[in-house]
């Protein structure tokens, strides 16, 4: 039980980005605010308008929280910048200002909904919703990428939908590629990837699973579970599996398909210290 609680705390505080959790608040509150203001218009009901006001005020507060956690996670989890981070910071800033202005204006002038400024007021709800929708979409790009629409194929059953694959083409082949170009080099190709993407958790102060990826010798010594590399057999190596199944790096963006494939090819070519 204690072990479970410890793992839970570890996962909540160190593994899961808090931003992903926080973003649902502005999305839900801004959407609810628009819903209630429209209902208030249709029903000519002041109570519904008050609910809309409460929602947009909370949306402003939660936008601030989502923005700050996004900024923090961006600097702690990513090497470099998360996709679209600059655009999202600008849009989040505009969303925060818009929702805050609506809330303050309505708070200072309780009769705003019945004033001549009514359309500007309701327009603000629409604008906030549009902003949060774009932000939510850009956030989704971190997880699922942005893909070209698949070409319509005559082989598909009529009316069938071809879904884009999540994550940029994770079609990593476990078998050796048919014409290994010049052969993958450990020191020139593999080690730089490990050093930039893996050794913050597998080396130095923190050595997850006792797997040290800072050098060839340390890596071949394996983890606390034994060897992680079976030369010539990426599919059955723990390291190959971790990359084929896209489990590593544990946090943040996975390796690009090209980098993952390089390491897989290197294992299949015999995992040489070359
Ligand atoms: C953010 C920390 C982190 C990063 C970065 C990371 N790992 Fe891991 N790795 C872990 C943790 C934690 C485990 C323990 C298993 C688990 O939680 O899935 C693990 C387990 C593994 C295992 C399985 C070891 C075993 O004995 O089961 C392999 C192989 C591995 N990592 C390879 C890599 C590679 C290759 C990279 C870089 C591409 C990488 N890891 C980057 C945290 C990380």
Short mmCIF file of C-alpha atoms and ligand atoms in Angstrom, two decimals:
data_model
loop_
_atom_site.label_atom_id
_atom_site.label_comp_id
_atom_site.label_asym_id
_atom_site.label_seq_id
_atom_site.Cartn_x
_atom_site.Cartn_y
_atom_site.Cartn_z
CA UNK A 1 0.00 0.00 0.00
CA UNK A 2 2.76 2.44 1.01
CA UNK A 3 4.59 1.50 -2.15
CA UNK A 4 1.51 2.31 -4.23
CA UNK A 5 1.06 5.68 -2.51
CA UNK A 6 4.74 6.49 -3.07
CA UNK A 7 4.45 5.59 -6.73
CA UNK A 8 1.30 7.66 -7.02
CA UNK A 9 2.99 10.70 -5.56
CA UNK A 10 6.08 10.15 -7.73
CA UNK A 11 3.97 9.87 -10.86
CA UNK A 12 1.84 12.89 -10.06
CA UNK A 13 4.73 15.13 -9.14
CA UNK A 14 7.54 13.93 -11.39
CA UNK A 15 6.21 11.93 -14.31
CA UNK A 16 2.90 13.45 -15.35
CA UNK A 17 3.14 17.03 -16.54
CA UNK A 18 0.76 19.18 -14.43
CA UNK A 19 -0.03 21.36 -17.41
CA UNK A 20 -1.89 18.52 -19.16
CA UNK A 21 -4.18 18.32 -16.16
CA UNK A 22 -4.66 22.07 -15.77
CA UNK A 23 -5.59 22.84 -19.39
CA UNK A 24 -8.96 21.15 -19.02
CA UNK A 25 -10.16 23.89 -16.68
CA UNK A 26 -10.01 26.87 -19.07
CA UNK A 27 -11.31 24.68 -21.90
CA UNK A 28 -14.33 23.49 -19.90
CA UNK A 29 -15.03 26.82 -18.17
CA UNK A 30 -14.80 28.92 -21.32
CA UNK A 31 -17.06 26.49 -23.17
CA UNK A 32 -19.56 26.46 -20.28
CA UNK A 33 -19.47 30.27 -20.15
CA UNK A 34 -20.38 30.53 -23.84
CA UNK A 35 -23.10 27.93 -23.41
CA UNK A 36 -24.72 29.79 -20.51
CA UNK A 37 -24.49 33.23 -22.08
CA UNK A 38 -26.24 31.92 -25.20
CA UNK A 39 -28.86 30.24 -23.05
CA UNK A 40 -29.30 33.50 -21.12
CA UNK A 41 -29.88 35.32 -24.43
CA UNK A 42 -32.42 32.80 -25.67
CA UNK A 43 -34.23 32.45 -22.38
CA UNK A 44 -33.86 36.13 -21.38
CA UNK A 45 -32.80 34.92 -17.97
CA UNK A 46 -30.51 36.83 -15.59
CA UNK A 47 -29.64 33.84 -13.43
CA UNK A 48 -28.18 32.09 -16.47
CA UNK A 49 -26.16 35.21 -17.26
CA UNK A 50 -24.77 35.19 -13.70
CA UNK A 51 -23.69 31.59 -14.20
CA UNK A 52 -21.94 32.60 -17.43
CA UNK A 53 -20.18 35.42 -15.58
CA UNK A 54 -19.01 33.02 -12.84
CA UNK A 55 -17.67 30.63 -15.46
CA UNK A 56 -15.76 33.27 -17.41
CA UNK A 57 -14.23 34.63 -14.18
CA UNK A 58 -13.05 31.15 -13.20
CA UNK A 59 -11.82 30.64 -16.77
CA UNK A 60 -9.57 33.70 -16.35
CA UNK A 61 -8.05 32.30 -13.13
CA UNK A 62 -7.55 28.83 -14.58
CA UNK A 63 -6.03 30.25 -17.79
CA UNK A 64 -3.36 31.83 -15.61
CA UNK A 65 -2.76 28.49 -13.86
CA UNK A 66 -2.63 26.57 -17.15
CA UNK A 67 -0.29 29.15 -18.67
CA UNK A 68 2.13 29.09 -15.75
CA UNK A 69 2.25 25.28 -15.53
CA UNK A 70 2.68 25.15 -19.30
CA UNK A 71 5.63 27.46 -19.07
CA UNK A 72 7.15 25.46 -16.20
CA UNK A 73 6.64 22.08 -17.88
CA UNK A 74 8.04 23.45 -21.12
CA UNK A 75 11.27 24.36 -19.40
CA UNK A 76 11.55 21.25 -17.20
CA UNK A 77 10.46 18.48 -19.58
CA UNK A 78 11.58 19.57 -23.01
CA UNK A 79 15.04 19.78 -24.45
CA UNK A 80 14.43 22.95 -26.37
CA UNK A 81 10.85 24.06 -26.91
CA UNK A 82 7.60 22.14 -27.11
CA UNK A 83 5.83 22.36 -30.49
CA UNK A 84 4.07 25.70 -31.05
CA UNK A 85 5.14 26.97 -27.64
CA UNK A 86 5.60 30.56 -28.81
CA UNK A 87 2.20 30.68 -30.51
CA UNK A 88 0.56 29.13 -27.48
CA UNK A 89 2.11 31.65 -25.10
CA UNK A 90 0.77 34.52 -27.20
CA UNK A 91 -2.69 32.97 -27.55
CA UNK A 92 -2.84 32.10 -23.84
CA UNK A 93 -1.90 35.68 -23.01
CA UNK A 94 -4.69 36.99 -25.25
CA UNK A 95 -7.15 34.52 -23.72
CA UNK A 96 -6.18 35.59 -20.21
CA UNK A 97 -6.60 39.28 -21.05
CA UNK A 98 -9.93 38.69 -22.83
CA UNK A 99 -11.51 36.59 -20.06
CA UNK A 100 -10.18 38.93 -17.36
CA UNK A 101 -11.51 42.03 -19.15
CA UNK A 102 -14.95 40.47 -19.60
CA UNK A 103 -15.06 39.47 -15.93
CA UNK A 104 -13.88 42.87 -14.66
CA UNK A 105 -16.21 44.80 -16.96
CA UNK A 106 -19.18 42.71 -15.86
CA UNK A 107 -18.19 43.01 -12.19
CA UNK A 108 -17.93 46.82 -12.40
CA UNK A 109 -21.13 47.12 -14.39
CA UNK A 110 -23.63 44.46 -13.30
CA UNK A 111 -26.15 45.68 -15.87
CA UNK A 112 -23.75 45.10 -18.80
CA UNK A 113 -25.90 42.32 -20.23
CA UNK A 114 -28.80 44.76 -20.58
CA UNK A 115 -26.72 47.71 -21.78
CA UNK A 116 -25.96 48.81 -25.32
CA UNK A 117 -22.58 47.07 -24.94
CA UNK A 118 -24.33 43.71 -24.79
CA UNK A 119 -22.99 42.55 -28.15
CA UNK A 120 -19.40 43.36 -27.26
CA UNK A 121 -19.89 41.49 -23.99
CA UNK A 122 -21.33 38.38 -25.65
CA UNK A 123 -18.75 38.69 -28.44
CA UNK A 124 -16.04 38.38 -25.80
CA UNK A 125 -17.43 34.97 -24.82
CA UNK A 126 -17.26 33.87 -28.46
CA UNK A 127 -13.72 35.16 -28.85
CA UNK A 128 -12.59 33.37 -25.67
CA UNK A 129 -14.11 30.13 -26.88
CA UNK A 130 -12.40 30.43 -30.27
CA UNK A 131 -9.06 31.12 -28.58
CA UNK A 132 -9.32 28.19 -26.19
CA UNK A 133 -10.31 25.86 -29.03
CA UNK A 134 -7.20 26.77 -31.04
CA UNK A 135 -5.03 26.47 -27.93
CA UNK A 136 -6.48 23.05 -27.13
CA UNK A 137 -5.79 21.89 -30.67
CA UNK A 138 -2.19 23.12 -30.58
CA UNK A 139 -1.77 21.34 -27.24
CA UNK A 140 -2.99 18.11 -28.83
CA UNK A 141 -0.25 18.43 -31.44
CA UNK A 142 2.30 17.69 -28.69
CA UNK A 143 0.78 14.26 -28.21
CA UNK A 144 -0.49 13.39 -31.66
CA UNK A 145 1.52 15.51 -34.08
CA UNK A 146 0.16 17.24 -37.13
CA UNK A 147 -0.30 15.01 -40.14
CA UNK A 148 -1.10 15.32 -43.78
CA UNK A 149 -4.51 13.85 -44.53
CA UNK A 150 -4.10 10.31 -45.85
CA UNK A 151 -4.75 10.03 -49.61
CA UNK A 152 -8.09 8.48 -50.47
CA UNK A 153 -7.41 4.93 -51.50
CA UNK A 154 -9.58 2.92 -53.86
CA UNK A 155 -8.98 -0.20 -51.81
CA UNK A 156 -10.84 1.14 -48.81
CA UNK A 157 -14.44 0.18 -48.39
CA UNK A 158 -16.70 3.03 -49.49
CA UNK A 159 -17.33 5.43 -46.65
CA UNK A 160 -14.61 4.02 -44.43
CA UNK A 161 -12.56 6.57 -42.58
CA UNK A 162 -8.80 6.42 -42.64
CA UNK A 163 -7.49 7.73 -39.38
CA UNK A 164 -4.12 9.39 -39.21
CA UNK A 165 -1.71 7.50 -36.98
CA UNK A 166 -0.94 9.09 -33.61
CA UNK A 167 2.67 10.22 -33.23
CA UNK A 168 4.74 10.81 -36.28
CA UNK A 169 4.76 7.52 -38.19
CA UNK A 170 5.83 5.08 -35.47
CA UNK A 171 6.31 2.40 -38.10
CA UNK A 172 9.66 1.29 -36.79
CA UNK A 173 10.86 -1.91 -38.31
CA UNK A 174 12.35 -4.39 -35.91
CA UNK A 175 14.02 -6.41 -38.66
CA UNK A 176 17.28 -5.10 -40.11
CA UNK A 177 16.55 -2.65 -42.91
CA UNK A 178 17.31 -4.35 -46.18
CA UNK A 179 20.20 -2.20 -47.26
CA UNK A 180 21.93 -0.85 -44.20
CA UNK A 181 23.63 2.16 -45.72
CA UNK A 182 27.10 2.51 -44.33
CA UNK A 183 26.30 0.85 -41.01
CA UNK A 184 25.43 2.77 -37.89
CA UNK A 185 28.28 3.95 -35.71
CA UNK A 186 27.97 3.80 -31.93
CA UNK A 187 30.20 6.75 -31.19
CA UNK A 188 29.03 8.97 -34.07
CA UNK A 189 25.32 8.12 -34.27
CA UNK A 190 24.06 6.34 -31.17
CA UNK A 191 25.98 7.89 -28.29
CA UNK A 192 25.04 11.51 -29.15
CA UNK A 193 21.34 10.54 -29.09
CA UNK A 194 21.73 8.75 -25.76
CA UNK A 195 23.60 11.71 -24.30
CA UNK A 196 21.04 14.26 -25.40
CA UNK A 197 17.86 12.29 -24.68
CA UNK A 198 18.49 9.49 -22.18
CA UNK A 199 21.32 10.17 -19.75
CA UNK A 200 19.43 12.74 -17.69
CA UNK A 201 17.62 9.67 -16.28
CA UNK A 202 20.12 6.92 -17.09
CA UNK A 203 23.45 8.27 -15.91
CA UNK A 204 24.96 10.79 -13.57
CA UNK A 205 22.92 11.52 -10.43
CA UNK A 206 19.91 9.53 -11.53
CA UNK A 207 20.30 6.02 -12.88
CA UNK A 208 16.81 4.62 -13.50
CA UNK A 209 16.66 0.80 -13.30
CA UNK A 210 20.45 0.87 -12.71
CA UNK A 211 20.76 1.37 -16.46
CA UNK A 212 23.67 3.69 -17.23
CA UNK A 213 23.68 4.90 -20.84
CA UNK A 214 26.69 7.19 -20.67
CA UNK A 215 29.13 4.79 -22.34
CA UNK A 216 29.25 1.62 -24.40
CA UNK A 217 30.61 -0.47 -21.54
CA UNK A 218 28.09 0.80 -19.00
CA UNK A 219 25.21 0.23 -21.38
CA UNK A 220 26.28 -3.31 -22.25
CA UNK A 221 26.51 -4.07 -18.51
CA UNK A 222 22.71 -3.77 -18.59
CA UNK A 223 20.14 -2.78 -15.99
CA UNK A 224 19.13 -4.35 -12.70
CA UNK A 225 17.12 -6.74 -14.86
CA UNK A 226 20.16 -7.91 -16.82
CA UNK A 227 21.38 -7.07 -20.33
CA UNK A 228 19.22 -4.59 -22.26
CA UNK A 229 20.84 -5.32 -25.60
CA UNK A 230 21.01 -8.63 -27.45
CA UNK A 231 23.36 -7.92 -30.37
CA UNK A 232 21.60 -8.60 -33.67
CA UNK A 233 18.13 -8.85 -32.12
CA UNK A 234 16.52 -5.49 -31.40
CA UNK A 235 13.06 -6.99 -31.19
CA UNK A 236 13.97 -9.07 -28.15
CA UNK A 237 16.25 -6.53 -26.49
CA UNK A 238 14.74 -4.44 -23.69
CA UNK A 239 16.31 -1.39 -25.30
CA UNK A 240 14.90 -2.23 -28.74
CA UNK A 241 11.47 -2.82 -27.23
CA UNK A 242 11.58 0.44 -25.32
CA UNK A 243 12.15 2.24 -28.62
CA UNK A 244 9.87 0.17 -30.87
CA UNK A 245 7.01 0.52 -28.41
CA UNK A 246 7.95 4.17 -27.97
CA UNK A 247 8.19 3.99 -24.19
CA UNK A 248 11.43 5.94 -23.89
CA UNK A 249 12.30 8.68 -23.10
CA UNK A 250 9.93 8.22 -20.21
CA UNK A 251 8.84 11.85 -20.21
CA UNK A 252 8.56 14.50 -22.85
CA UNK A 253 8.63 13.87 -26.58
CA UNK A 254 9.78 10.47 -27.81
CA UNK A 255 12.75 10.09 -30.11
CA UNK A 256 12.13 11.05 -33.71
CA UNK A 257 11.39 7.93 -35.79
CA UNK A 258 14.72 8.47 -37.54
CA UNK A 259 16.75 8.49 -34.31
CA UNK A 260 14.87 5.52 -32.88
CA UNK A 261 15.45 3.62 -36.13
CA UNK A 262 19.18 4.39 -36.01
CA UNK A 263 19.50 2.76 -32.59
CA UNK A 264 17.35 -0.19 -33.64
CA UNK A 265 19.48 -0.67 -36.76
CA UNK A 266 22.63 -0.42 -34.69
CA UNK A 267 21.45 -3.22 -32.39
CA UNK A 268 20.46 -5.35 -35.40
CA UNK A 269 23.87 -4.78 -36.97
CA UNK A 270 25.45 -6.45 -33.96
CA UNK A 271 25.64 -3.60 -31.41
CA UNK A 272 29.32 -3.00 -32.13
CA UNK A 273 31.54 -0.57 -30.24
CA UNK A 274 32.32 1.21 -33.52
C1 LIG B 1 12.61 11.04 -17.76
C2 LIG B 1 13.44 9.93 -17.39
C3 LIG B 1 13.87 8.94 -18.45
C4 LIG B 1 14.45 9.20 -19.68
C5 LIG B 1 14.76 10.55 -20.29
C6 LIG B 1 14.71 7.92 -20.26
N1 LIG B 1 14.32 6.92 -19.43
FE1 LIG B 1 14.55 4.94 -19.76
N2 LIG B 1 13.63 4.51 -18.00
C7 LIG B 1 13.14 5.45 -17.11
C8 LIG B 1 12.44 4.78 -16.03
C9 LIG B 1 11.75 5.46 -14.86
C10 LIG B 1 12.51 3.41 -16.32
C11 LIG B 1 11.91 2.28 -15.50
C12 LIG B 1 10.85 1.55 -16.23
C13 LIG B 1 9.62 2.38 -16.43
O1 LIG B 1 9.25 3.16 -15.54
O2 LIG B 1 9.01 2.29 -17.53
C14 LIG B 1 13.26 3.27 -17.55
C15 LIG B 1 13.56 2.05 -18.16
C16 LIG B 1 14.30 1.91 -19.31
C17 LIG B 1 14.64 0.66 -19.91
C18 LIG B 1 14.26 -0.72 -19.39
C19 LIG B 1 15.25 -1.17 -18.37
C20 LIG B 1 14.80 -2.43 -17.71
O3 LIG B 1 15.65 -3.14 -17.18
O4 LIG B 1 13.59 -2.69 -17.69
C21 LIG B 1 15.36 0.92 -21.04
C22 LIG B 1 15.96 -0.08 -22.00
C23 LIG B 1 15.45 2.36 -21.15
N3 LIG B 1 14.82 2.93 -20.08
C24 LIG B 1 16.08 3.01 -22.18
C25 LIG B 1 16.03 4.40 -22.35
C26 LIG B 1 16.54 5.06 -23.53
C27 LIG B 1 17.19 4.37 -24.71
C28 LIG B 1 16.29 6.39 -23.35
C29 LIG B 1 16.58 7.51 -24.32
C30 LIG B 1 16.06 7.37 -25.66
C31 LIG B 1 15.66 6.55 -22.05
N4 LIG B 1 15.50 5.32 -21.50
C32 LIG B 1 15.30 7.77 -21.51
C33 LIG B 1 13.31 6.82 -17.21
C34 LIG B 1 13.80 7.49 -18.31
#
